[in-house]
Each structure stands twice: as structure tokens, then as C-alpha cells.
XYZ file of C-alpha atoms in Angstrom:
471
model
C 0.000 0.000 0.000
C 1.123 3.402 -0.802
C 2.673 6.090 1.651
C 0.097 8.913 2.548
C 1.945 12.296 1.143
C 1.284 14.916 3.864
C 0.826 18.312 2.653
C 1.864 21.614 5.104
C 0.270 24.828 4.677
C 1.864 27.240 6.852
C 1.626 30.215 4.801
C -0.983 32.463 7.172
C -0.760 35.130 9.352
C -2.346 35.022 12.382
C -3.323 37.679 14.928
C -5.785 36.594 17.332
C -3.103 35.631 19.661
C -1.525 38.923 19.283
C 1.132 39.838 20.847
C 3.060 36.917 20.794
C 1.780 35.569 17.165
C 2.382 38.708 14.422
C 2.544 39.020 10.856
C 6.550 38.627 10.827
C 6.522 35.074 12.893
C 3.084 33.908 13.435
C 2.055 31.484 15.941
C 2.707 28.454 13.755
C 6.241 29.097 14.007
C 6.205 30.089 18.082
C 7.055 27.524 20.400
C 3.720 28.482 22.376
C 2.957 24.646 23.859
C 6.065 22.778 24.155
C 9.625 22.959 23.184
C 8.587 22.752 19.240
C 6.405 24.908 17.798
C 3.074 24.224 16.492
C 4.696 24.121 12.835
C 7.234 21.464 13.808
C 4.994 19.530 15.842
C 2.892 18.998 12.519
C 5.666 17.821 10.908
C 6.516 15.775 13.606
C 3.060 14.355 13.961
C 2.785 12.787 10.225
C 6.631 11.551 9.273
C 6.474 8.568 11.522
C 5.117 5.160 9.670
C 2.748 5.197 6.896
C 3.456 8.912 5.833
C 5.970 10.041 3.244
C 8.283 13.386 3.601
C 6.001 16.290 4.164
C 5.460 18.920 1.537
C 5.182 22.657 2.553
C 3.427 25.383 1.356
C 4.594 28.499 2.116
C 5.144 32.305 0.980
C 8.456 33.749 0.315
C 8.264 35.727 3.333
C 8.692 32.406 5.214
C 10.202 29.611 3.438
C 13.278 29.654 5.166
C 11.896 29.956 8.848
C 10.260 26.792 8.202
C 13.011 25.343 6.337
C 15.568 26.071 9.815
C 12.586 24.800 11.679
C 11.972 21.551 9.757
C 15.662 21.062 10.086
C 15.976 21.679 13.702
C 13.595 18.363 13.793
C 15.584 16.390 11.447
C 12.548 16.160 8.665
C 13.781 16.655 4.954
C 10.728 17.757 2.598
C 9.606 16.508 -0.103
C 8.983 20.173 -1.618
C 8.230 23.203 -0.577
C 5.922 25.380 -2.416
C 6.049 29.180 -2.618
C 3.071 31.301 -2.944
C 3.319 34.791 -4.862
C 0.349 35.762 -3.009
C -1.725 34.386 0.125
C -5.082 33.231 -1.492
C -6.696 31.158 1.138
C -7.013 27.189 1.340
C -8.185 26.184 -1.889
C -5.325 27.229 -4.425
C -2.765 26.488 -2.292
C -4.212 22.567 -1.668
C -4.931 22.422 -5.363
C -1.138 23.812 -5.949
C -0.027 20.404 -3.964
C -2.304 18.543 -5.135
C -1.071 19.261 -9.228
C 2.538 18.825 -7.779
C 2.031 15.684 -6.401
C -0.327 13.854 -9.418
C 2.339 14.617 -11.695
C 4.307 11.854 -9.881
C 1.009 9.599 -8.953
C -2.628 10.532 -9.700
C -3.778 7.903 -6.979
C -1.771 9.135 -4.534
C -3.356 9.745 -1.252
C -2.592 13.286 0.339
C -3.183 14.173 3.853
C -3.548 18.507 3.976
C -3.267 20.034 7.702
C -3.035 23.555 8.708
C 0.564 24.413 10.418
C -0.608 25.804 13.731
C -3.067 22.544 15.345
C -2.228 21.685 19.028
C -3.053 17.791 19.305
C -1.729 16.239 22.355
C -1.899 12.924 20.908
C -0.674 12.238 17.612
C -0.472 8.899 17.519
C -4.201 8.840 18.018
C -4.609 11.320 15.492
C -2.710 9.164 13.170
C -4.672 6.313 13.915
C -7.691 7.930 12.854
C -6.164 9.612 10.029
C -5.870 5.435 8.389
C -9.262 4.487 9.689
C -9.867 6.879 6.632
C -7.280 6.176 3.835
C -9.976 3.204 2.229
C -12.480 5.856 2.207
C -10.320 8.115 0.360
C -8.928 5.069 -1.827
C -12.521 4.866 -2.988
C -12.640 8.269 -4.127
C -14.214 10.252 -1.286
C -13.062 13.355 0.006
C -12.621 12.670 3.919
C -12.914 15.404 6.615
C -11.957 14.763 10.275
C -14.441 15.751 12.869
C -13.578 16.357 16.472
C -15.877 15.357 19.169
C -17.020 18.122 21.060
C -16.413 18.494 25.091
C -18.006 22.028 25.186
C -19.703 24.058 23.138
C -17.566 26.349 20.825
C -18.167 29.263 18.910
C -15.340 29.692 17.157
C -15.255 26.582 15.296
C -17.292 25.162 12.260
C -19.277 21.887 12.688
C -20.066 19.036 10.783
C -23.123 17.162 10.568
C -23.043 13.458 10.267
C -26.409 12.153 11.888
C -26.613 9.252 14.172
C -24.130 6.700 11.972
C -21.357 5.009 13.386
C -18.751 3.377 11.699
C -14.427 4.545 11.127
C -15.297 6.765 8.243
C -19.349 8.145 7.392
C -21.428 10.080 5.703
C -21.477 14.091 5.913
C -24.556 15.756 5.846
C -23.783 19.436 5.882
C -21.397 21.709 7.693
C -22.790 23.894 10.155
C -21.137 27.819 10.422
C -19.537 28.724 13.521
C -22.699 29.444 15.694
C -23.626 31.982 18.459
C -23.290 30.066 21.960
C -27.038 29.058 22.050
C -26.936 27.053 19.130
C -24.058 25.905 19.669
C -25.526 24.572 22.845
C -27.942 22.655 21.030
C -25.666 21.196 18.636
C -23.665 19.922 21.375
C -26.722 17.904 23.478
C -27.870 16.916 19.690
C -24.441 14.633 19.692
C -25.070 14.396 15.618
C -21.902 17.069 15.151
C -18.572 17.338 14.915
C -16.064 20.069 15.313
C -14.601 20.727 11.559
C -10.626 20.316 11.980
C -9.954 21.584 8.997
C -7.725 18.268 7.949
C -8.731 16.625 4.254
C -7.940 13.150 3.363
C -8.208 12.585 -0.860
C -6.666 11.155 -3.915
C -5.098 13.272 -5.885
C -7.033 12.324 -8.994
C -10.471 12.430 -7.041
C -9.459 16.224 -5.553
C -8.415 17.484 -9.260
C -11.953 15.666 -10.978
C -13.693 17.894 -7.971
C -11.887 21.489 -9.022
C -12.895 20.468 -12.798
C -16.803 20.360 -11.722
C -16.800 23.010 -8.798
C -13.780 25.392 -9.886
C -12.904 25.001 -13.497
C -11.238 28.237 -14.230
C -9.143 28.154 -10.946
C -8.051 24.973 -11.859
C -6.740 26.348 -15.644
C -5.212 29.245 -13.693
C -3.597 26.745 -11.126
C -2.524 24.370 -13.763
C -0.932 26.945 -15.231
C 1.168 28.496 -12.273
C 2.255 25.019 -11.236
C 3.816 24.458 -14.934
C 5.484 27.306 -14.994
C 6.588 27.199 -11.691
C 10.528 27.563 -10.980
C 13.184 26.144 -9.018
C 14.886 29.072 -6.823
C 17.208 27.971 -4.004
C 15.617 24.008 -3.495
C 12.020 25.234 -3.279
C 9.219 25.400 -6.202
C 8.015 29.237 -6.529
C 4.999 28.999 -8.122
C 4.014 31.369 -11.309
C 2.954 34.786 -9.699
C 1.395 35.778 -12.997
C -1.029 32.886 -13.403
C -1.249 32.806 -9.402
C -2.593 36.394 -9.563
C -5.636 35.799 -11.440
C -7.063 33.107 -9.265
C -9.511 34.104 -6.277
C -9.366 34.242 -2.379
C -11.144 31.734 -1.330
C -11.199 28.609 1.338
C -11.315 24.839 0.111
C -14.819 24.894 2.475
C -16.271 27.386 0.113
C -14.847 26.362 -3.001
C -15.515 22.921 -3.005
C -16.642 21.192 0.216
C -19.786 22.768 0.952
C -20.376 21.388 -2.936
C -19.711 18.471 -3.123
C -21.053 15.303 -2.756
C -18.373 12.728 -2.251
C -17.389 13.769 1.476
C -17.032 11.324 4.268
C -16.216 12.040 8.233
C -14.107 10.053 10.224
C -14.756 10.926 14.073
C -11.648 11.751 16.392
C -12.649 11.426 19.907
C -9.443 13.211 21.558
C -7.610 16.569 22.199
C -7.256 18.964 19.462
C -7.251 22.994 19.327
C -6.470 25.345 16.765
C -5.628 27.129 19.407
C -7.356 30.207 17.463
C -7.560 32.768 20.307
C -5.694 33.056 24.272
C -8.851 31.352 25.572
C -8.195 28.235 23.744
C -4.758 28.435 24.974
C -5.437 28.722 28.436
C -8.079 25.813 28.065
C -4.856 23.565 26.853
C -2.445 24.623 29.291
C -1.764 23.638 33.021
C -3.948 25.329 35.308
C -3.994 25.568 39.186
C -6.645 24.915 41.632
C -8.170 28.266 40.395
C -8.099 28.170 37.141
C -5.174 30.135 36.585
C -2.348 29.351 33.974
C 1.466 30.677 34.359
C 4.407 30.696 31.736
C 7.407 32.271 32.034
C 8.861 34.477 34.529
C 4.866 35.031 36.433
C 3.655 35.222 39.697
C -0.197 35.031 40.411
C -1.563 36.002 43.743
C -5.532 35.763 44.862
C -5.943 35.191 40.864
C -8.960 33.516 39.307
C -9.508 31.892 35.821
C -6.809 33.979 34.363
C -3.624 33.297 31.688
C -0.894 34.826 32.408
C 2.427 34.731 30.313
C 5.995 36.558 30.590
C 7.989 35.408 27.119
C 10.895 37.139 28.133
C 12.692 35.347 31.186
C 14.395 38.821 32.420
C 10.931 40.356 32.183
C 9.064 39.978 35.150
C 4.877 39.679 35.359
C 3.331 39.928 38.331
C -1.143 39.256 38.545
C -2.685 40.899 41.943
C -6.675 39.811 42.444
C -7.148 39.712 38.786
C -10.503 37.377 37.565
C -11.046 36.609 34.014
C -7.970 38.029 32.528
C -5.339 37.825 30.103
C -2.069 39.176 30.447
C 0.732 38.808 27.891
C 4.575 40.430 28.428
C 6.587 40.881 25.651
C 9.748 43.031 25.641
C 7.618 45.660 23.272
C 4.066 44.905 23.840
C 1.699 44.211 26.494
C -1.781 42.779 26.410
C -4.512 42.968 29.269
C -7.914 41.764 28.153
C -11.267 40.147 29.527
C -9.953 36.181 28.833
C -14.000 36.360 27.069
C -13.196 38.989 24.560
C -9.650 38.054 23.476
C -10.953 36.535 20.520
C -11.573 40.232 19.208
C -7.752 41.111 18.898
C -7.898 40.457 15.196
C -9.811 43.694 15.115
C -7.793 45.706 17.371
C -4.773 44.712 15.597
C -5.963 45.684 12.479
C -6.615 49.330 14.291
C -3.031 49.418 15.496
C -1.965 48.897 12.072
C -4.307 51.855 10.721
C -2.560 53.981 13.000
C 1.180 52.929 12.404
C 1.712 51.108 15.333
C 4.957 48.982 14.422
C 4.231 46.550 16.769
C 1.142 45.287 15.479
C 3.134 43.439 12.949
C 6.825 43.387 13.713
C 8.718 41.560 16.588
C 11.684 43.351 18.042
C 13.297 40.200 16.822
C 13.902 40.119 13.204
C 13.800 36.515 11.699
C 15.976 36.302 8.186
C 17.775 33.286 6.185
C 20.572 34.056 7.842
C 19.876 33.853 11.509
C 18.085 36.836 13.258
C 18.633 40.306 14.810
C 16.644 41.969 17.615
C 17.047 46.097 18.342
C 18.406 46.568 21.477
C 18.410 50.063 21.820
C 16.525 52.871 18.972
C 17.564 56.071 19.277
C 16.937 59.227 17.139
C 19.727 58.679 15.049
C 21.449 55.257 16.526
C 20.509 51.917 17.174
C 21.942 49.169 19.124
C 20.910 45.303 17.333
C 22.235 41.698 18.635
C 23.078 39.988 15.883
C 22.828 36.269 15.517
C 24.876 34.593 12.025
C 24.126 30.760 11.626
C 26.693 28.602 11.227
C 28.301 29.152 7.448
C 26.001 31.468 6.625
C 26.435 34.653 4.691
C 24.672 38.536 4.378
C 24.654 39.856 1.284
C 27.419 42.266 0.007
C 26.034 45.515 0.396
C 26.124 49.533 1.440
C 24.234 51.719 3.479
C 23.586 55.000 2.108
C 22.411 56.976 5.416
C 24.392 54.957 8.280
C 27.610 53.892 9.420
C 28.007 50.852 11.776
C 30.208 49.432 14.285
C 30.279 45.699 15.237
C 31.720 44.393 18.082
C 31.997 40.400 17.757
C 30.799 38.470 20.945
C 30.587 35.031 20.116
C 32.179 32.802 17.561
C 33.914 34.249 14.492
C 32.903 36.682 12.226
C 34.755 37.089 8.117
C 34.230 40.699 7.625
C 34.848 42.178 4.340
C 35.086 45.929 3.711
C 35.713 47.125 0.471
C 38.904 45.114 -0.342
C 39.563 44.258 2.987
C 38.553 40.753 4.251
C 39.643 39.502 8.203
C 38.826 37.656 10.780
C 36.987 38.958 13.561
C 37.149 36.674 17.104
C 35.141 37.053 20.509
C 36.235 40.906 21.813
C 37.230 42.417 18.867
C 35.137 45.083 16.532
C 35.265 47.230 13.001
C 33.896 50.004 12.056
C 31.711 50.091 8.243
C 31.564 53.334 6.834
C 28.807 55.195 5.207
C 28.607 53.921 2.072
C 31.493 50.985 1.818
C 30.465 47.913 0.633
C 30.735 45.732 3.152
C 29.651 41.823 4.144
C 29.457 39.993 7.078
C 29.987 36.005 7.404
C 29.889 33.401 9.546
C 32.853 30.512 8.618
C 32.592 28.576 12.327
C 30.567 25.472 13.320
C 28.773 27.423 16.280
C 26.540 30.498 15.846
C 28.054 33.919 16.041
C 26.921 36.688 17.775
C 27.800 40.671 17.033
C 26.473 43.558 18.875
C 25.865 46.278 16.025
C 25.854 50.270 16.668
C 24.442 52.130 13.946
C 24.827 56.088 13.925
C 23.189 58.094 10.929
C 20.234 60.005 10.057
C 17.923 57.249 8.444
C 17.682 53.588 10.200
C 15.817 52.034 8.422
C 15.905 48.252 7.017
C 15.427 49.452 3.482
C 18.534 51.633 3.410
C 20.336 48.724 2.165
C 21.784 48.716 -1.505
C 22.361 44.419 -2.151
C 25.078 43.751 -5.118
C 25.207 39.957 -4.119
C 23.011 37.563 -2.383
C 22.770 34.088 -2.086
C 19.044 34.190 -0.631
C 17.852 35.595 -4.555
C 17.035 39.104 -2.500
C 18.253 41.394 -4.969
């Protein structure tokens, strides 16, 4: 029997658990239940038996966070896919999809969202086989979680009174107000909708050619075209363009009629707001729940969190709250209107709030940097080189810099000039010298950078080479 080919899509940007989950490193890629984060744990979850290497799909902005993070866990993909543009669910599964029928049309593929929390995964995968014969057959199969409360922020699935490893769906149900929701949970005929398809390549590409014809020829078309750049597949932006926003729910689920359910009775979250994270994480006898450097007194039915261990949180009385510390940002909120930050991010970003969107940490294919220290015409950075990586040659056109090398060893050319740079020792780049910055060692290395000018911004670079295609 064949491997299942699970398919990755970690391309979204998610800010309902603002601040710790922002447009620049969303929560898929924040280690936010565990050592891993919820990216890795995916990966993690389907590359034991039965499952063959993963395949991503991604957006430029992060194809090589996940490719560091899908290293750091020893997984090799199979491919990873590169969006020009974020356009929901459905052209991104039918990208994979074409990818993968090119090598076997009966291929089964296994799509999951990035950022799931499921404490169990070898349960999970369990019930992910019960379904691989339905799917064999030709039917699209769903996975539907059984339901322990009732949930507003999730979709439902109706699947009647059957029983049986994979059955029949009746409809989906939108995400209903808590009343109904209520009643659908003391009906026991629904399911929470995970979000996780099970299908045959040739029976998901027959669907788009009855239910989405002309995304399919646009699809088709940006998947032959597509282009190798660096090890990963960028699909054709101006095919990729035309085709439409939408979800795989709305494009084809909700249409057709092929769709089976097989029930998961266990723990799984999207973990789609800081409610839903407190609900999976270890509370106390009052129904409080600590992380990081935090220290609840006469607290009820709160989460607190500190994400920076130097950065001390400290909860006084407080009922029904949610407090998040980050070095930059800070959010207080009712725990039962957190799910409303996507909203008040969105405001924050109206009004040119930086941090609505941007980390003071600074992921890039190189490593990271994190500002220390912004000034009015200086700024202090940490600087963190992986191990044989490279910047680009470059110039600055409104600073100067000085780097002072605290870990490892740094190759530092300026203009003609290349040396070696060890622990305690520093340069200064000139305004305007083209300059790079390398790391040749085996461990990371670590600079602190002071820049002095009258523009400090990331754009003031001028790139002449690049090995990351960022010219």
C-alpha cells in the first residue's frame, strides 16, 4: 500500500493571539505549547510510519523559517511550495495537489493547517488510516472532532446518528452563536470541523474540474510554470494572480457530494484565540495558567504569560484576565473577549503602530537580529549569524556601523579588505562601503551592532550579491 503524502500549509498570518503571534513570525512558528512549535509539531506528527516526507506550502516571506525549523527536527521535505500571493485554502491545496499527481494521480494526500495543538498524535494518526480506504474509494474525507463544550469559534459538521471509522457528511454547520451551539452539542449528531482533508489526488483534481474550473486552468498553469529558486518550487505569480481568495470549504466542500467524516474522539485545538490556549495549558486549583517568569496572587480563571525570562509579570486579584509580556508589547484583556484582537490589531496597524506586525526580533535566512536600543539617530541590534552562513554584500547609504563580535567568528569584508573577527574584537563600516558579514565557524556567532546616521531604516540597504535571490 502506498505512503500517505502529507501536505503543510503554513503560509498564514495570524493575529488573534496577538502579541506573541504577528505578521513577521506567526504562531505556527512560536514555540507556544512545548519545546517545538506548532509548525514542527505537525511535521513531527505525520513523518512517523505510513506517511511520506512532508510537503510545505509556504510564501516567500517564510520559506526559510520553516526550512531552519523543519531542520531543527531532522525532517527533509519533499517540496516546498512558494506562494506569490496568500489566497486562502483552496489554491494552495490544489497547488499540492497538481505537484504531487504529476508523480502519482492515486496518490493519497493528507492537507493540515501548520498551527493545530493535538496532544496525541499517535491517536490522530490512527484515525487519520481508519480513513485512507475511504479516500482510496474516491471520497473526500474530513476529520471531525468530538465536542467536550460548546464552541463558537469553530465550524461543525453534521453526520447524523451513523457510526462506523469513516461516514457520511450531511452538511457543515457555520460557527454558531453560543445558544446554538448549545444545542448542537446535546444533539451529539456534530462534529467540530478540523480543517484536515484526506483525498486522492485524482479524485481532488476531478472535484476542481466540476466546482472550480477556471481556478483549476489558472492553477494548472502556475504550477507548470513554476521555478526552481534555491531548493524550493516558486509557483508562477502571474497565473497565481488571477485566481480568487477563497477557502477549500467554500470552493468545493460545501459542494460536493463525495465527502465522508471520520470521528476523532481526543484533544485537538487550533488554538485560534488566548482562551483556547489557556483551556490547553496547566492550570492551578483556580483556574489560573502561568508561563514564564509570572507570579499570580488571589488570581482567578486567568492566563498569564511573561515570554521574556528577564521580564518579570506579576497578577494581583485579577478574575477573568489575560495578560501577555513581551519586551515591546503588552496585552490585558477580559480572557471572554480576546478573541476580538484580530480587530484591534488591524486598528493598530491603521494607526502605524509597528508593533502590530513586527517583533523586536527580526527573523531572516541568515539567523536573526533583535534592536536593542533605537535612538533618534542610533541603534543598538544583537546579531545572531548561523553557522556558514552569509549577508549579502552591500552599502548603506544613510548609516555607518560598528560591530563588536561576541561570540564565535565573524569574516568581515570591507571594500577590499577581508579579516577575521574573534570574541572581543570590533570594526567600524563606513557610510557607504560595501561591506559583508559572514559566519565561517561550526557554532553560531553573535555581534552587537551600533548604527549612527540620520535614516535607520531596514530598506537603506543597496544588495550587489546575495545568495538568498534578494536582490
Amino acid at each position: 500500500m502506498s505512503l500517505i503524502q502529507p501536505v503543510i500549509l503554513c503560509g498564514g498570518y495570524g493575529t488573534r493571539l496577538w502579541p506573541l503571534s504577528r505578521k513577521s513570525y506567526p504562531k505556527q512558528f512560536v514555540a507556544m505549547m512545548g519545546q517545538n512549535g506548532l509548525f514542527q509539531q505537525t511535521a513531527l506528527r505525520f513523518s512517523g510510519t505510513g506517511f511520506e516526507k512532508p510537503m510545505i506550502v509556504t510564501n516567500a516571506e517564510f520559506r526559510f523559517i520553516a526550512i531552519q525549523q523543519l531542520a531543527e527536527t531532522g525532517i527533509v521535505p519533499d517540496a516546498v511550495l512558494i506562494e506569490p500571493d496568500i489566497k486562502n485554502t483552496a489554491p494552495a491545496i490544489l497547488a499540492a495537489t497538481l505537484h504531487v499527481e504529476r508523480k502519482n494521480s492515486e496518490c493519497l494526500l493528507l492537507v493540515s493547517p501548520s498551527d493545530h495543538y493535538i496532544t496525541e498524535s499517535g491517536s490522530f494518526c490512527e484515525s487519520v488510516m481508519k480513513g485512507a480506504q475511504a479516500a482510496r474509494n474516491g471520497k473526500i474525507v474530513t476529520f471531525g472532532i468530538v465536542p467536550d463544550h460548546p464552541e463558537t469559534e469553530y465550524g461543525y459538521l453534521e453526520v447524523g446518528d451513523e457510526s462506523g471509522d469513516s461516514i457520511p457528511l450531511k452538511s457543515f454547520v457555520e460557527k454558531p452563536c453560543l445558544t446554538e451551539a448549545e444545542k448542537l452539542l446535546s444533539s451529539g449528531g456534530y462534529l467540530w470541523n478540523s480543517g484536515i482533508f484526506l483525498f486522492k489526488a485524482s479524485t481532488m483534481i476531478n472535484a476542481f474540474k466540476d466546482l472550480a474550473p477556471d481556478m483549476l486552468n489558472h492553477v494548472v498553469k502556475a504550477v507548470d510554470e513554476a521555478k526552481p529558486d534555491l531548493g524550493f518550487v516558486r509557483l508562477a505569480k502571474e497565473h497565481w494572480e488571477k485566481c480568487p481568495e477563497i477557502s477549500i470549504d467554500y470552493a468545493i466542500m460545501e459542494k460536493a457530494d463525495n465527502l465522508n467524516v471520520v470521528p476523532h474522539n481526543g484533544d485537538w485545538s487550533d488554538l485560534g484565540n488566548w482562551e483556547s490556549v489557556r483551556r490547553h495549558t496547566v492550570s492551578n486549583e483556580n483556574g489560573v495558567s502561568i508561563s514564564g517568569s509570572v507570579k499570580a496572587v488571589d488570581c482567578e480563571n486567568s492566563l498569564l504569560r511573561s515570554e521574556n525570562e528577564t521580564q518579570q509579570l506579576v497578577g494581583l486579584g485579577l478574575k477573568d484576565i489575560v495578560a501577555v509580556a513581551m519586551p515591546d508589547a503588552v496585552l490585558v484583556a477580559d480572557r471572554n473577549r480576546a478573541s476580538g484582537l484580530g480587530d484591534i490589531v488591524r486598528l493598530l496597524r491603521m494607526e502605524g503602530v509597528e508593533q502590530a506586525d513586527a517583533f523586536p526580533k527580526e527573523h531572516r535566512p541568515w539567523g536573526f537580529f533583535e534592536t536593542l536600543i533605537l535612538g533618534e539617530q542610533f541603534r543598538v541590534k544583537r546579531i545572531v549569524v548561523n553557522p556558514g552562513a552569509t549577508l549579502s554584500l552591500q552599502s548603506h547609504v544613510h548609516r555607518s556601523e560598528h560591530w563588536v563580535v561576541v561570540v564565535g567568528i565573524a569574516k568581515v569584508t570591507i571594500s577590499e579588505k577581508v579579516e577575521l573577527l574573534k570574541a572581543n574584537e570590533s570594526v567600524f563600516v563606513p557610510k557607504g562601503a560595501v561591506h559583508r558579514l559572514e559566519n565561517p565557524g561550526e557554532v553560531a556567532m553573535e555581534l552587537i551592532e551600533v548604527q549612527t546616521g540620520d535614516y535607520l531604516g531596514e530598506d537603506d540597504i543597496l544588495r550587489y550579491e546575495d545568495k538568498y535571490s534578494r536582490l
